[in-house]
Short mmCIF file of N, CA and C in Angstrom, two decimals:
data_model
loop_
_atom_site.label_atom_id
_atom_site.label_comp_id
_atom_site.label_asym_id
_atom_site.label_seq_id
_atom_site.Cartn_x
_atom_site.Cartn_y
_atom_site.Cartn_z
N MET A 140 -43.98 49.09 -18.99
CA MET A 140 -42.90 48.92 -18.04
C MET A 140 -42.47 50.29 -17.53
N THR A 141 -42.29 50.39 -16.23
CA THR A 141 -41.89 51.66 -15.64
C THR A 141 -40.41 51.94 -15.92
N ARG A 142 -40.05 53.19 -15.75
CA ARG A 142 -38.65 53.58 -15.94
C ARG A 142 -37.75 52.81 -14.96
N ARG A 143 -38.20 52.67 -13.73
CA ARG A 143 -37.41 51.97 -12.72
C ARG A 143 -37.17 50.52 -13.13
N ARG A 144 -38.22 49.83 -13.54
CA ARG A 144 -38.07 48.42 -13.94
C ARG A 144 -37.18 48.28 -15.17
N ALA A 145 -37.37 49.18 -16.13
CA ALA A 145 -36.55 49.12 -17.35
C ALA A 145 -35.08 49.35 -17.01
N THR A 146 -34.81 50.33 -16.16
CA THR A 146 -33.43 50.63 -15.79
C THR A 146 -32.80 49.47 -15.03
N ILE A 147 -33.54 48.87 -14.10
CA ILE A 147 -33.02 47.73 -13.34
C ILE A 147 -32.74 46.55 -14.28
N LEU A 148 -33.67 46.26 -15.17
CA LEU A 148 -33.49 45.17 -16.13
C LEU A 148 -32.26 45.40 -17.00
N LEU A 149 -32.12 46.61 -17.53
CA LEU A 149 -30.98 46.92 -18.38
C LEU A 149 -29.67 46.92 -17.59
N HIS A 150 -29.72 47.44 -16.37
CA HIS A 150 -28.54 47.51 -15.49
C HIS A 150 -27.93 46.12 -15.31
N TRP A 151 -28.75 45.15 -14.92
CA TRP A 151 -28.25 43.80 -14.68
C TRP A 151 -27.99 43.05 -15.98
N SER A 152 -28.73 43.35 -17.04
CA SER A 152 -28.48 42.72 -18.34
C SER A 152 -27.12 43.12 -18.89
N VAL A 153 -26.80 44.40 -18.80
CA VAL A 153 -25.51 44.89 -19.29
C VAL A 153 -24.37 44.22 -18.52
N PHE A 154 -24.50 44.13 -17.20
CA PHE A 154 -23.45 43.50 -16.40
C PHE A 154 -23.28 42.03 -16.77
N LEU A 155 -24.39 41.31 -16.87
CA LEU A 155 -24.33 39.89 -17.23
C LEU A 155 -23.76 39.70 -18.64
N LEU A 156 -24.18 40.53 -19.58
CA LEU A 156 -23.67 40.41 -20.95
C LEU A 156 -22.17 40.69 -21.01
N ALA A 157 -21.69 41.66 -20.24
CA ALA A 157 -20.25 41.94 -20.22
C ALA A 157 -19.48 40.73 -19.69
N ILE A 158 -20.02 40.08 -18.66
CA ILE A 158 -19.37 38.88 -18.12
C ILE A 158 -19.39 37.76 -19.16
N LEU A 159 -20.52 37.57 -19.83
CA LEU A 159 -20.61 36.52 -20.85
C LEU A 159 -19.67 36.78 -22.03
N ILE A 160 -19.54 38.04 -22.42
CA ILE A 160 -18.62 38.38 -23.51
C ILE A 160 -17.19 38.04 -23.10
N MET A 161 -16.84 38.33 -21.86
CA MET A 161 -15.49 38.01 -21.37
C MET A 161 -15.28 36.50 -21.24
N ALA A 162 -16.33 35.77 -20.93
CA ALA A 162 -16.22 34.33 -20.67
C ALA A 162 -16.07 33.51 -21.94
N THR A 163 -16.48 34.05 -23.08
CA THR A 163 -16.38 33.30 -24.33
C THR A 163 -14.98 33.44 -24.91
N SER A 164 -14.47 32.36 -25.45
CA SER A 164 -13.12 32.40 -26.02
C SER A 164 -13.12 33.07 -27.40
N THR A 165 -14.23 32.96 -28.11
CA THR A 165 -14.35 33.62 -29.41
C THR A 165 -15.53 34.58 -29.34
N PRO A 166 -15.42 35.73 -29.98
CA PRO A 166 -16.51 36.70 -29.91
C PRO A 166 -17.81 36.15 -30.51
N LEU A 167 -18.90 36.36 -29.83
CA LEU A 167 -20.21 35.97 -30.32
C LEU A 167 -20.99 37.23 -30.69
N ALA A 168 -21.38 37.31 -31.95
CA ALA A 168 -22.06 38.50 -32.44
C ALA A 168 -23.33 38.79 -31.65
N ALA A 169 -24.09 37.77 -31.30
CA ALA A 169 -25.35 37.98 -30.58
C ALA A 169 -25.11 38.65 -29.23
N LEU A 170 -24.06 38.23 -28.52
CA LEU A 170 -23.75 38.85 -27.22
C LEU A 170 -23.31 40.30 -27.40
N ASN A 171 -22.47 40.55 -28.39
CA ASN A 171 -22.00 41.92 -28.63
C ASN A 171 -23.15 42.84 -29.01
N TRP A 172 -24.04 42.37 -29.88
CA TRP A 172 -25.19 43.19 -30.26
C TRP A 172 -26.13 43.40 -29.08
N ALA A 173 -26.37 42.36 -28.30
CA ALA A 173 -27.24 42.51 -27.13
C ALA A 173 -26.65 43.51 -26.14
N PHE A 174 -25.34 43.44 -25.92
CA PHE A 174 -24.67 44.40 -25.03
C PHE A 174 -24.82 45.82 -25.58
N ALA A 175 -24.58 45.98 -26.88
CA ALA A 175 -24.68 47.31 -27.49
C ALA A 175 -26.09 47.87 -27.36
N ILE A 176 -27.09 47.06 -27.64
CA ILE A 176 -28.48 47.52 -27.59
C ILE A 176 -28.89 47.85 -26.16
N CYS A 177 -28.60 46.95 -25.23
CA CYS A 177 -28.97 47.18 -23.82
C CYS A 177 -28.23 48.39 -23.26
N GLY A 178 -26.94 48.49 -23.55
CA GLY A 178 -26.16 49.62 -23.05
C GLY A 178 -26.65 50.94 -23.60
N LEU A 179 -26.91 50.99 -24.90
CA LEU A 179 -27.39 52.24 -25.49
C LEU A 179 -28.80 52.58 -25.02
N ALA A 180 -29.63 51.57 -24.79
CA ALA A 180 -30.97 51.82 -24.25
C ALA A 180 -30.88 52.41 -22.84
N MET A 181 -29.97 51.88 -22.03
CA MET A 181 -29.79 52.40 -20.67
C MET A 181 -29.29 53.84 -20.71
N VAL A 182 -28.35 54.13 -21.59
CA VAL A 182 -27.83 55.48 -21.74
C VAL A 182 -28.92 56.41 -22.24
N ALA A 183 -29.74 55.95 -23.19
CA ALA A 183 -30.82 56.78 -23.72
C ALA A 183 -31.83 57.14 -22.63
N ILE A 184 -32.18 56.18 -21.79
CA ILE A 184 -33.11 56.47 -20.69
C ILE A 184 -32.51 57.53 -19.77
N ALA A 185 -31.23 57.40 -19.46
CA ALA A 185 -30.57 58.38 -18.58
C ALA A 185 -30.50 59.76 -19.23
N LEU A 186 -30.27 59.81 -20.54
CA LEU A 186 -30.20 61.10 -21.22
C LEU A 186 -31.56 61.77 -21.29
N VAL A 187 -32.60 60.99 -21.53
CA VAL A 187 -33.94 61.55 -21.68
C VAL A 187 -34.56 61.88 -20.32
N LYS A 188 -34.46 60.96 -19.39
CA LYS A 188 -35.14 61.10 -18.10
C LYS A 188 -34.22 61.57 -16.97
N GLY A 189 -32.93 61.56 -17.18
CA GLY A 189 -31.98 61.91 -16.12
C GLY A 189 -31.60 60.68 -15.31
N LEU A 190 -30.62 60.86 -14.43
CA LEU A 190 -30.18 59.76 -13.58
C LEU A 190 -31.27 59.43 -12.59
N MET A 191 -31.37 58.15 -12.24
CA MET A 191 -32.50 57.69 -11.43
C MET A 191 -32.36 58.04 -9.96
N GLY A 192 -31.19 57.98 -9.39
CA GLY A 192 -31.05 58.19 -7.96
C GLY A 192 -29.98 59.20 -7.64
N GLY A 193 -30.21 59.93 -6.58
CA GLY A 193 -29.22 60.90 -6.12
C GLY A 193 -28.31 60.28 -5.08
N PRO A 194 -27.46 61.10 -4.48
CA PRO A 194 -26.51 60.58 -3.51
C PRO A 194 -27.14 60.17 -2.18
N GLY A 195 -28.34 60.59 -1.90
CA GLY A 195 -28.97 60.23 -0.63
C GLY A 195 -28.50 61.15 0.49
N PRO A 196 -29.29 61.27 1.54
CA PRO A 196 -28.97 62.23 2.60
C PRO A 196 -27.78 61.82 3.48
N LYS A 197 -27.44 60.55 3.54
CA LYS A 197 -26.37 60.11 4.44
C LYS A 197 -24.98 60.20 3.82
N LEU A 198 -24.90 60.38 2.53
CA LEU A 198 -23.61 60.52 1.86
C LEU A 198 -23.20 61.99 1.98
N GLN A 199 -22.06 62.26 2.56
CA GLN A 199 -21.65 63.63 2.86
C GLN A 199 -20.30 63.96 2.23
N GLY A 200 -19.98 65.23 2.22
CA GLY A 200 -18.67 65.72 1.81
C GLY A 200 -18.35 65.52 0.34
N ALA A 201 -17.09 65.16 0.11
CA ALA A 201 -16.60 65.03 -1.27
C ALA A 201 -17.30 63.91 -2.02
N LEU A 202 -17.65 62.82 -1.31
CA LEU A 202 -18.35 61.72 -1.99
C LEU A 202 -19.73 62.16 -2.47
N ARG A 203 -20.40 62.99 -1.70
CA ARG A 203 -21.71 63.50 -2.11
C ARG A 203 -21.58 64.37 -3.37
N THR A 204 -20.55 65.20 -3.38
CA THR A 204 -20.31 66.07 -4.54
C THR A 204 -19.91 65.25 -5.77
N ALA A 205 -19.10 64.22 -5.55
CA ALA A 205 -18.59 63.41 -6.67
C ALA A 205 -19.62 62.42 -7.20
N HIS A 206 -20.60 62.05 -6.38
CA HIS A 206 -21.56 60.99 -6.75
C HIS A 206 -22.20 61.18 -8.12
N PRO A 207 -22.84 62.32 -8.41
CA PRO A 207 -23.46 62.45 -9.73
C PRO A 207 -22.45 62.42 -10.87
N TRP A 208 -21.25 62.94 -10.63
CA TRP A 208 -20.23 62.95 -11.67
C TRP A 208 -19.67 61.55 -11.92
N MET A 209 -19.57 60.75 -10.86
CA MET A 209 -19.13 59.36 -11.03
C MET A 209 -20.14 58.60 -11.88
N HIS A 210 -21.44 58.84 -11.63
CA HIS A 210 -22.45 58.14 -12.41
C HIS A 210 -22.48 58.62 -13.86
N ARG A 211 -22.26 59.90 -14.07
CA ARG A 211 -22.19 60.40 -15.44
C ARG A 211 -21.00 59.77 -16.18
N ALA A 212 -19.88 59.62 -15.48
CA ALA A 212 -18.71 58.98 -16.08
C ALA A 212 -19.00 57.51 -16.40
N LEU A 213 -19.72 56.83 -15.52
CA LEU A 213 -20.11 55.44 -15.79
C LEU A 213 -20.96 55.35 -17.05
N TYR A 214 -21.92 56.26 -17.18
CA TYR A 214 -22.78 56.25 -18.36
C TYR A 214 -21.99 56.60 -19.63
N ALA A 215 -21.04 57.52 -19.53
CA ALA A 215 -20.21 57.84 -20.70
C ALA A 215 -19.37 56.63 -21.11
N GLY A 216 -18.81 55.94 -20.14
CA GLY A 216 -18.05 54.72 -20.43
C GLY A 216 -18.91 53.64 -21.03
N LEU A 217 -20.13 53.50 -20.50
CA LEU A 217 -21.06 52.51 -21.04
C LEU A 217 -21.44 52.85 -22.47
N ALA A 218 -21.65 54.14 -22.75
CA ALA A 218 -21.98 54.55 -24.12
C ALA A 218 -20.84 54.19 -25.07
N TYR A 219 -19.60 54.49 -24.66
CA TYR A 219 -18.45 54.16 -25.52
C TYR A 219 -18.33 52.66 -25.73
N ALA A 220 -18.45 51.90 -24.64
CA ALA A 220 -18.33 50.44 -24.75
C ALA A 220 -19.43 49.86 -25.63
N SER A 221 -20.64 50.39 -25.53
CA SER A 221 -21.75 49.90 -26.35
C SER A 221 -21.54 50.20 -27.82
N VAL A 222 -21.12 51.42 -28.11
CA VAL A 222 -20.83 51.80 -29.50
C VAL A 222 -19.65 50.98 -30.02
N ALA A 223 -18.64 50.77 -29.19
CA ALA A 223 -17.47 49.98 -29.61
C ALA A 223 -17.88 48.54 -29.92
N ALA A 224 -18.78 47.97 -29.13
CA ALA A 224 -19.25 46.60 -29.40
C ALA A 224 -20.00 46.54 -30.73
N ALA A 225 -20.84 47.54 -30.99
CA ALA A 225 -21.58 47.57 -32.25
C ALA A 225 -20.63 47.74 -33.44
N PHE A 226 -19.69 48.66 -33.33
CA PHE A 226 -18.75 48.89 -34.42
C PHE A 226 -17.82 47.71 -34.63
N PHE A 227 -17.50 46.98 -33.55
CA PHE A 227 -16.70 45.76 -33.68
C PHE A 227 -17.42 44.76 -34.57
N GLU A 228 -18.73 44.64 -34.38
CA GLU A 228 -19.51 43.70 -35.19
C GLU A 228 -19.69 44.19 -36.62
N LEU A 229 -19.54 45.48 -36.84
CA LEU A 229 -19.63 46.02 -38.20
C LEU A 229 -18.26 46.05 -38.89
N ASP A 230 -17.27 45.42 -38.27
CA ASP A 230 -15.89 45.39 -38.77
C ASP A 230 -15.30 46.79 -38.92
N ARG A 231 -15.68 47.67 -38.05
CA ARG A 231 -15.13 49.02 -38.01
C ARG A 231 -14.76 49.36 -36.56
N PRO A 232 -13.73 48.71 -36.02
CA PRO A 232 -13.39 48.93 -34.61
C PRO A 232 -13.02 50.39 -34.33
N LEU A 233 -13.45 50.87 -33.19
CA LEU A 233 -13.14 52.23 -32.77
C LEU A 233 -11.71 52.30 -32.26
N PRO A 234 -11.13 53.51 -32.27
CA PRO A 234 -9.80 53.64 -31.67
C PRO A 234 -9.89 53.39 -30.16
N GLY A 235 -8.81 52.93 -29.61
CA GLY A 235 -8.81 52.63 -28.18
C GLY A 235 -8.58 51.15 -27.96
N PRO A 236 -8.88 50.70 -26.77
CA PRO A 236 -8.62 49.29 -26.45
C PRO A 236 -9.50 48.35 -27.28
N GLU A 237 -8.97 47.14 -27.51
CA GLU A 237 -9.76 46.13 -28.22
C GLU A 237 -10.91 45.70 -27.33
N LEU A 238 -11.92 45.08 -27.93
CA LEU A 238 -13.15 44.76 -27.21
C LEU A 238 -12.94 43.90 -25.96
N PRO A 239 -12.13 42.84 -25.98
CA PRO A 239 -11.95 42.08 -24.73
C PRO A 239 -11.37 42.91 -23.59
N ARG A 240 -10.40 43.76 -23.90
CA ARG A 240 -9.82 44.63 -22.88
C ARG A 240 -10.85 45.66 -22.41
N LEU A 241 -11.65 46.15 -23.32
CA LEU A 241 -12.69 47.11 -22.96
C LEU A 241 -13.73 46.47 -22.06
N MET A 242 -14.11 45.23 -22.34
CA MET A 242 -15.07 44.52 -21.48
C MET A 242 -14.48 44.25 -20.10
N PHE A 243 -13.18 43.96 -20.05
CA PHE A 243 -12.51 43.80 -18.76
C PHE A 243 -12.59 45.10 -17.97
N PHE A 244 -12.38 46.21 -18.65
CA PHE A 244 -12.48 47.52 -18.02
C PHE A 244 -13.90 47.78 -17.52
N VAL A 245 -14.90 47.45 -18.35
CA VAL A 245 -16.31 47.64 -17.96
C VAL A 245 -16.62 46.83 -16.71
N ILE A 246 -16.20 45.57 -16.68
CA ILE A 246 -16.47 44.72 -15.52
C ILE A 246 -15.73 45.25 -14.29
N SER A 247 -14.51 45.73 -14.46
CA SER A 247 -13.74 46.27 -13.34
C SER A 247 -14.40 47.51 -12.76
N VAL A 248 -14.79 48.42 -13.62
CA VAL A 248 -15.45 49.65 -13.15
C VAL A 248 -16.81 49.32 -12.54
N ALA A 249 -17.54 48.39 -13.14
CA ALA A 249 -18.84 47.99 -12.58
C ALA A 249 -18.67 47.35 -11.21
N SER A 250 -17.60 46.60 -11.02
CA SER A 250 -17.35 45.99 -9.71
C SER A 250 -17.04 47.05 -8.66
N LEU A 251 -16.22 48.03 -9.02
CA LEU A 251 -15.94 49.13 -8.09
C LEU A 251 -17.22 49.90 -7.77
N HIS A 252 -18.05 50.10 -8.77
CA HIS A 252 -19.35 50.75 -8.59
C HIS A 252 -20.21 49.95 -7.60
N GLY A 253 -20.24 48.65 -7.78
CA GLY A 253 -21.01 47.79 -6.87
C GLY A 253 -20.47 47.81 -5.46
N ILE A 254 -19.14 47.78 -5.31
CA ILE A 254 -18.53 47.83 -3.98
C ILE A 254 -18.86 49.15 -3.29
N PHE A 255 -18.81 50.24 -4.02
CA PHE A 255 -19.17 51.55 -3.45
C PHE A 255 -20.60 51.54 -2.93
N HIS A 256 -21.53 51.01 -3.72
CA HIS A 256 -22.92 50.99 -3.29
C HIS A 256 -23.17 49.97 -2.19
N LEU A 257 -22.41 48.89 -2.17
CA LEU A 257 -22.48 47.95 -1.05
C LEU A 257 -22.01 48.62 0.23
N TRP A 258 -20.93 49.41 0.15
CA TRP A 258 -20.46 50.17 1.30
C TRP A 258 -21.53 51.16 1.76
N ARG A 259 -22.13 51.86 0.82
CA ARG A 259 -23.19 52.81 1.19
C ARG A 259 -24.33 52.10 1.90
N HIS A 260 -24.72 50.96 1.35
CA HIS A 260 -25.87 50.24 1.90
C HIS A 260 -25.57 49.71 3.30
N THR A 261 -24.36 49.21 3.52
CA THR A 261 -24.04 48.60 4.82
C THR A 261 -23.50 49.61 5.82
N ALA A 262 -22.51 50.40 5.45
CA ALA A 262 -21.88 51.33 6.40
C ALA A 262 -22.77 52.54 6.69
N LEU A 263 -23.38 53.09 5.66
CA LEU A 263 -24.23 54.27 5.87
C LEU A 263 -25.67 53.89 6.16
N GLY A 264 -26.07 52.69 5.76
CA GLY A 264 -27.45 52.26 5.98
C GLY A 264 -28.47 53.07 5.21
N ASP A 265 -28.10 53.53 4.02
CA ASP A 265 -29.02 54.37 3.26
C ASP A 265 -29.86 53.62 2.23
N GLY A 266 -29.76 52.28 2.21
CA GLY A 266 -30.59 51.50 1.30
C GLY A 266 -30.21 51.64 -0.16
N ALA A 267 -28.94 51.94 -0.44
CA ALA A 267 -28.51 52.19 -1.82
C ALA A 267 -28.74 50.99 -2.73
N LEU A 268 -28.63 49.78 -2.20
CA LEU A 268 -28.81 48.60 -3.05
C LEU A 268 -30.26 48.41 -3.46
N ARG A 269 -31.18 48.95 -2.71
CA ARG A 269 -32.59 48.79 -3.05
C ARG A 269 -32.97 49.54 -4.33
N ARG A 270 -32.18 50.51 -4.70
CA ARG A 270 -32.50 51.29 -5.90
C ARG A 270 -32.34 50.48 -7.18
N MET A 271 -31.35 49.58 -7.20
CA MET A 271 -31.05 48.86 -8.43
C MET A 271 -31.23 47.36 -8.34
N THR A 272 -31.91 46.89 -7.32
CA THR A 272 -32.19 45.46 -7.24
C THR A 272 -33.69 45.26 -7.41
N PRO A 273 -34.08 44.14 -7.98
CA PRO A 273 -35.52 43.85 -8.10
C PRO A 273 -36.18 43.78 -6.72
N LYS A 274 -37.44 44.13 -6.66
CA LYS A 274 -38.15 44.15 -5.38
C LYS A 274 -38.16 42.79 -4.70
N ALA A 275 -38.07 41.72 -5.46
CA ALA A 275 -38.06 40.38 -4.87
C ALA A 275 -36.84 40.16 -3.98
N VAL A 276 -35.78 40.90 -4.21
CA VAL A 276 -34.54 40.75 -3.45
C VAL A 276 -34.50 41.65 -2.21
N HIS A 277 -35.38 42.62 -2.13
CA HIS A 277 -35.33 43.60 -1.05
C HIS A 277 -35.44 42.98 0.33
N GLY A 278 -36.12 41.86 0.47
CA GLY A 278 -36.28 41.22 1.77
C GLY A 278 -34.97 40.75 2.37
N ILE A 279 -34.01 40.38 1.54
CA ILE A 279 -32.73 39.91 2.07
C ILE A 279 -31.71 41.02 2.20
N LEU A 280 -32.05 42.21 1.73
CA LEU A 280 -31.13 43.34 1.86
C LEU A 280 -31.34 43.99 3.20
#
């Protein structure tokens, strides 16, 4: 599996797992462990290989400068949330928000991240959504 495919698979798996964790009324260990593993795998790929995409030529000014730092912050948050999910299952919760509140935060930040890239894709026309969507979806983008 290529780095691109692995990153795309993990990207959407983490988002779906966060939604499923929020949707369940009682915590499910399998979902928490899957989130922790997928999230840490995604962070590990980014640490070893670097971030997959840059800001693109059409993103200018402060947003261009902030782009890599915003993504680094997303990965740091994902790392914390993944470790927190694992430690929650080990009955050793980390300091900070409880897991449901943390998952709400993850989904909120992920939604803002998606809106930003949707804006880039539509307003700037730089094809930002093509970076993280499966090739089968590219025809409708």
